[in-house]
Short mmCIF file of C-alpha atoms in Angstrom, two decimals:
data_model
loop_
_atom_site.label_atom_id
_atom_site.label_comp_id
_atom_site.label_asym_id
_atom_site.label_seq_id
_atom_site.Cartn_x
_atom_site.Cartn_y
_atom_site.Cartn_z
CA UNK A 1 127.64 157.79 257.61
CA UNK A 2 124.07 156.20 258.33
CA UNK A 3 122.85 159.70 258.83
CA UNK A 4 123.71 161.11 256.16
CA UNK A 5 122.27 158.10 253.51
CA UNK A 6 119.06 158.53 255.90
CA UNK A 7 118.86 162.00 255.25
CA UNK A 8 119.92 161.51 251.47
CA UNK A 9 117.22 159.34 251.21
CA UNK A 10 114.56 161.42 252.88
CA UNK A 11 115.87 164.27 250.30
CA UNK A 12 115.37 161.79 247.10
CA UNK A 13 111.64 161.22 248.19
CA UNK A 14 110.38 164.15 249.32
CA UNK A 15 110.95 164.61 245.81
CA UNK A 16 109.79 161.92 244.15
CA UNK A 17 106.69 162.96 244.02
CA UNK A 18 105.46 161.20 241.03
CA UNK A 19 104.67 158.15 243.06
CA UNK A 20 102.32 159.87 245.33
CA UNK A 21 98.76 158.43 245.16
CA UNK A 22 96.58 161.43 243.16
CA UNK A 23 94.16 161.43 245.92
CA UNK A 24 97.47 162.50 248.34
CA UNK A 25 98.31 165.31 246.21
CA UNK A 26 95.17 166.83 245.97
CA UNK A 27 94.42 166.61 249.58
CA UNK A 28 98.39 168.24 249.57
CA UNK A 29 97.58 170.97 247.27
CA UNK A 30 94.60 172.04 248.91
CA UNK A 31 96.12 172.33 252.09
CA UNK A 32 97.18 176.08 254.13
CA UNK A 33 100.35 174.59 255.11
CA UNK A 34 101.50 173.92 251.75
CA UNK A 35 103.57 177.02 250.95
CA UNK A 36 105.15 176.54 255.08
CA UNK A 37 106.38 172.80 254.52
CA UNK A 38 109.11 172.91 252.37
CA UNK A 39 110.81 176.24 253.89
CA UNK A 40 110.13 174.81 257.65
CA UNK A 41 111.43 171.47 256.47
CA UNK A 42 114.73 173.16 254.49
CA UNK A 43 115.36 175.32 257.93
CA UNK A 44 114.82 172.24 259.93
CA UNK A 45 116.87 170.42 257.70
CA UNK A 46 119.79 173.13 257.42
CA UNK A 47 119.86 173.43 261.25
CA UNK A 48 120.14 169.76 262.27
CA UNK A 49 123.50 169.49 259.41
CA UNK A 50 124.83 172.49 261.15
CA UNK A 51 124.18 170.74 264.82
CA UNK A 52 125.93 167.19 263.16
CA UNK A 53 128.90 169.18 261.54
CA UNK A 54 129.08 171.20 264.98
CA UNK A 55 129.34 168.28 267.27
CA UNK A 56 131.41 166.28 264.52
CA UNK A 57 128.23 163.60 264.14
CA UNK A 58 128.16 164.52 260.10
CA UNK A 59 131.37 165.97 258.53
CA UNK A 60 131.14 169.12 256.18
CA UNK A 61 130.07 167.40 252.68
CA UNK A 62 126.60 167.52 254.59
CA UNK A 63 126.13 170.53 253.47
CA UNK A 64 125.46 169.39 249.99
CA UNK A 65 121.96 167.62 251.67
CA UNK A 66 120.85 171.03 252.70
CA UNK A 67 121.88 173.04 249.01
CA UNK A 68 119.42 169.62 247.26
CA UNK A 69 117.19 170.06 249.66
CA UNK A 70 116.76 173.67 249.70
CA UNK A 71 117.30 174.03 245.64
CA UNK A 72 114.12 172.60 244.52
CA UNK A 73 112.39 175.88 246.50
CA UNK A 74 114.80 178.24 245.39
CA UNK A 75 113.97 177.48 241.89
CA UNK A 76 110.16 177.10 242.38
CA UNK A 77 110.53 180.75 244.39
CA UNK A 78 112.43 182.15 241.37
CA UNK A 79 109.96 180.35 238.79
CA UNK A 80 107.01 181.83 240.58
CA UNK A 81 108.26 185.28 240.38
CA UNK A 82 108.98 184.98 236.70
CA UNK A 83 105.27 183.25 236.24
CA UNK A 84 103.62 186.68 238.39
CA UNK A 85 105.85 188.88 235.97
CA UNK A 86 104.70 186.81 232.84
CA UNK A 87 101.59 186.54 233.72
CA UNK A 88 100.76 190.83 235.20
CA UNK A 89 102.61 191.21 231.49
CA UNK A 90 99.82 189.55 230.11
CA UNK A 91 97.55 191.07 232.51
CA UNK A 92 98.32 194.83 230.90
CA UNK A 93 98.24 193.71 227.17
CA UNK A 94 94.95 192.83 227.49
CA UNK A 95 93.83 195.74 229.36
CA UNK A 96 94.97 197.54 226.66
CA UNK A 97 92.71 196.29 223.98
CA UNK A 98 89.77 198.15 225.98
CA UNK A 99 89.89 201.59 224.10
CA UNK A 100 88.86 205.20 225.86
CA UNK A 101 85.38 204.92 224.52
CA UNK A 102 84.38 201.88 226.44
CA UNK A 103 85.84 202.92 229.49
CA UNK A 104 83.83 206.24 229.18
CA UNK A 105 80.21 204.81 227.86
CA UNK A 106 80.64 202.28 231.33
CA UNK A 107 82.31 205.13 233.06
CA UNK A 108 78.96 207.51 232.35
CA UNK A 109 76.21 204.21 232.77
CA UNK A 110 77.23 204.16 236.61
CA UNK A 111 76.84 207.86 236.92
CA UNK A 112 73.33 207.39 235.95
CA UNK A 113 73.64 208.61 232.35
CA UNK A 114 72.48 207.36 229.30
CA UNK A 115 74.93 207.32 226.35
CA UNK A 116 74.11 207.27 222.90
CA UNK A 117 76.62 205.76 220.25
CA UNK A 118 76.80 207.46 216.94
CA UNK A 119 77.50 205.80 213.99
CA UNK A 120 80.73 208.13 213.43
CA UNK A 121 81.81 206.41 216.59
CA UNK A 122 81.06 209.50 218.61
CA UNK A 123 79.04 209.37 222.25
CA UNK A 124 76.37 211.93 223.06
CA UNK A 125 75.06 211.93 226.53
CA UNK A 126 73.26 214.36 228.69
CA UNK A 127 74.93 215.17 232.41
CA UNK A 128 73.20 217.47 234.57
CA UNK A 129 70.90 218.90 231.90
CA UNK A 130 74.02 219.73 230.02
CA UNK A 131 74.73 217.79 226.59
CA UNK A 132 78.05 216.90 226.15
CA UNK A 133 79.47 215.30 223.02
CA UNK A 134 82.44 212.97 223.55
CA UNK A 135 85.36 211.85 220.78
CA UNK A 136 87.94 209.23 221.00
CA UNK A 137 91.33 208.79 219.76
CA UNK A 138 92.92 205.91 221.08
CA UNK A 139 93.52 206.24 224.36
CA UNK A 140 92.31 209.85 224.51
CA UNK A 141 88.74 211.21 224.65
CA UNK A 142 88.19 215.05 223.36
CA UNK A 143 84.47 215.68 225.45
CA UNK A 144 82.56 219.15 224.09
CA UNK A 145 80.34 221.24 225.54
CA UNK A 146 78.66 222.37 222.55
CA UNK A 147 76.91 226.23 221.80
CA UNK A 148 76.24 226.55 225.96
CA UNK A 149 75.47 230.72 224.86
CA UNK A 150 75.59 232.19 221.63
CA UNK A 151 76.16 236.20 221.02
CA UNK A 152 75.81 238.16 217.71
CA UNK A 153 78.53 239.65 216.01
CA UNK A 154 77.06 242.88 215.84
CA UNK A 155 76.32 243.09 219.54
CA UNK A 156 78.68 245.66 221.40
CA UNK A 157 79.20 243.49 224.09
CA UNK A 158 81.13 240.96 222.09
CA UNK A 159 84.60 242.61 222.68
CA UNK A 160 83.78 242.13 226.91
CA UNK A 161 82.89 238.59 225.59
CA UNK A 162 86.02 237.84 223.79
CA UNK A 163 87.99 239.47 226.68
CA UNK A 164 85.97 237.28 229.59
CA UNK A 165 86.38 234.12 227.38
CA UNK A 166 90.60 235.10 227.42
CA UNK A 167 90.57 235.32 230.91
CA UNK A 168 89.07 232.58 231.42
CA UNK A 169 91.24 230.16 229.41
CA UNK A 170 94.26 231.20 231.37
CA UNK A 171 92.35 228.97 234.48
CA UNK A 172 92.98 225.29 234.75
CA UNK A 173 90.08 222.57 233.15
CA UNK A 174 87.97 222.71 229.54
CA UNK A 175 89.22 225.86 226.88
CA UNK A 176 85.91 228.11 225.86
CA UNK A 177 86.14 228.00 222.07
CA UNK A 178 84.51 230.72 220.26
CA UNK A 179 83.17 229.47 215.90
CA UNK A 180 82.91 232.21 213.36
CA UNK A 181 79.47 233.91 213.05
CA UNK A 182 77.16 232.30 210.96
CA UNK A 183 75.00 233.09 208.35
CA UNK A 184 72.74 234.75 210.62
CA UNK A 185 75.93 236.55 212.75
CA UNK A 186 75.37 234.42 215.19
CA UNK A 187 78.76 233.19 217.01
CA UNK A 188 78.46 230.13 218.95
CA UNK A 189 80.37 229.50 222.39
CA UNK A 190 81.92 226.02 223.21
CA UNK A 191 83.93 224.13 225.97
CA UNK A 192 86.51 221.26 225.16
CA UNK A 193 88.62 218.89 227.22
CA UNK A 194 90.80 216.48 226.16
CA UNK A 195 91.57 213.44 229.06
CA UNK A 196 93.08 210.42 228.67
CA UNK A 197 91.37 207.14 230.04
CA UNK A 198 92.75 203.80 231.42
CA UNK A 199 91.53 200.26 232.42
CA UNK A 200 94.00 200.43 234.91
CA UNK A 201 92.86 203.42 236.33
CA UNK A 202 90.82 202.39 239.49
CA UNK A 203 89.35 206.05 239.21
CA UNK A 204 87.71 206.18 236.29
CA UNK A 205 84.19 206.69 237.22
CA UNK A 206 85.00 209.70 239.73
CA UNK A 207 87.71 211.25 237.22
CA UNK A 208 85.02 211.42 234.44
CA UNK A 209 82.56 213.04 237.28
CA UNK A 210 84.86 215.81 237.79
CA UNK A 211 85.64 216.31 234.69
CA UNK A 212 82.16 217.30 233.35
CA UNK A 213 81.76 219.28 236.54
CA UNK A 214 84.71 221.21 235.45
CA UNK A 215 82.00 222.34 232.38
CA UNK A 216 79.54 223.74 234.67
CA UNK A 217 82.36 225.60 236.67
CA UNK A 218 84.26 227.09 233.21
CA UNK A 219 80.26 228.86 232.36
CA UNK A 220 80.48 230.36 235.63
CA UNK A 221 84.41 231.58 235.17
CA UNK A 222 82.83 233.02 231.74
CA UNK A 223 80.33 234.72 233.62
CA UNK A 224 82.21 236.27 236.50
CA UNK A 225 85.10 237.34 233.79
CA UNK A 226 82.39 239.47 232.44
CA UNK A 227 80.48 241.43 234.95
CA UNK A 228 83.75 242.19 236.11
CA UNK A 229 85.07 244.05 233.25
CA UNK A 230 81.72 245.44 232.63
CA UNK A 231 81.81 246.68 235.99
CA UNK A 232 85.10 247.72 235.67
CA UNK A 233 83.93 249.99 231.93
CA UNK A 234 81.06 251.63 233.34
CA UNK A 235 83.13 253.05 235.86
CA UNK A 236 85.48 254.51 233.79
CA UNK A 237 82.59 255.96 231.72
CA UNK A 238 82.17 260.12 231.97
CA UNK A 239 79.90 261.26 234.59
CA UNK A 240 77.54 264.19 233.77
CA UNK A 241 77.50 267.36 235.92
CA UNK A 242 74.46 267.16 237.97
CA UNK A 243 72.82 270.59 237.58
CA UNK A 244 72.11 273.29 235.14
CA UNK A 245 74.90 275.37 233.05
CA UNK A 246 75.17 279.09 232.83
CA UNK A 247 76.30 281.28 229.88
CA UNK A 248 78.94 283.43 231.28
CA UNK A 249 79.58 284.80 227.71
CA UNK A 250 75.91 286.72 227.87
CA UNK A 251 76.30 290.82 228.87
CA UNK A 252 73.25 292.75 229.79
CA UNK A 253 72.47 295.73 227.64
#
């Protein structure tokens, strides 16, 4: 019976901890074996009421001792994990509020670029001597590759043109985008991408890289498409006879 108002007791001021001096506490909460007290103390605890109730020292309502003892940390534990969910809640919202275009504008500063912010809220920055032209929506970011080559619409290779530029926007990464000719005939040829960017993306900076690389590599696809099927026309092209022809339909007099 003496045990079990000792141990009652212990229970009521271990918490009590109002009337600990602030200079204890602090000293408490600064300490590593903080967060191993209370568990090593409630196993402890639970293992010397199972020991009394085994050997008949402590009868079975000793188990309530252990359930106050051990409460207190089941409630902080499940408090805590409500707190870490509240608070990585929180956490995300205001991730949110960063938009594509300043993730792409830092993105492009630490690959050594220079971006330029329009006043139509726009970006313009050069990458590898290329000048690509970026637009946001949201989360999304539409980047252009603007009139890379340019062919006139008279020229009678714009048909193998047309054809390369179909072939090649059957490949994964930016579309080639042909505009109608201009005043001058002139048709301009394009690359866009659309991506989507996010703060909690930890790959940002290396996404964006390979993404504008992906430019350089659709050119090249362009390129290839069309030597090939140039290659492929002038073979099918009519050979001359090598030689001279006779007149069979002559007769000598």
């Amino acid at each position: 019976m003496y045990g079990i108002l000792a141990i009652l007791a212990a229970v009521i001021l271990y918490n009590c901890g109002d009337y600990i001096p602030d200079s204890l506490k602090d000293r408490w909460e600064n300490s590593t074996l903080r967060k191993w007290a209370h568990p090593t103390l409630a196993v402890i605890l639970t293992v010397a009421v199972a020991l009394g109730i085994r050997f008949e020292v402590l009868n079975w309502g000793a188990i309530a001792i252990s359930v106050l003892f051990g409460l207190p940390y089941i409630i902080g534990m499940i408090l805590g994990i409500w707190y870490n969910m509240k608070n990585a809640g929180l956490e995300v919202t205001s991730k949110d509020e960063i938009d594509a275009k300043e993730i792409a504008v830092k993105c492009l500063t630490e690959l050594g670029c220079q971006p330029e912010i329009y006043k139509d809220g726009s970006v313009g920055v050069s990458y590898q001597g290329e000048n690509f032209h970026l637009e946001f929506g949201g989360r999304y970011a539409r980047i252009w590759d603007p009139m890379w080559a340019g062919i006139n619409g008279d020229d009678p290779d714009l048909p193998k043109i047309k054809e390369a530029v179909n072939a090649t926007n059957f490949n994964f990464g930016p579309t080639v985008v042909m505009t109608a000719p201009d005043e001058d005939g002139d048709i301009g040829l394009h690359s866009r991408r659309d991506i989507m960017l996010h703060p909690s993306c930890p790959d940002n900076v290396p996404f964006i890289k390979a993404v504008l690389d992906s430019f350089f590599d659709t050119k090249e696809y362009v390129r290839r498409h069309f030597q090939q099927i140039n290659s492929q026309q002038q073979e099918k092209k009519p050979r001359r006879p090598v030689g001279f022809t006779t007149n069979t339909n002559t007769t000598e007099e």
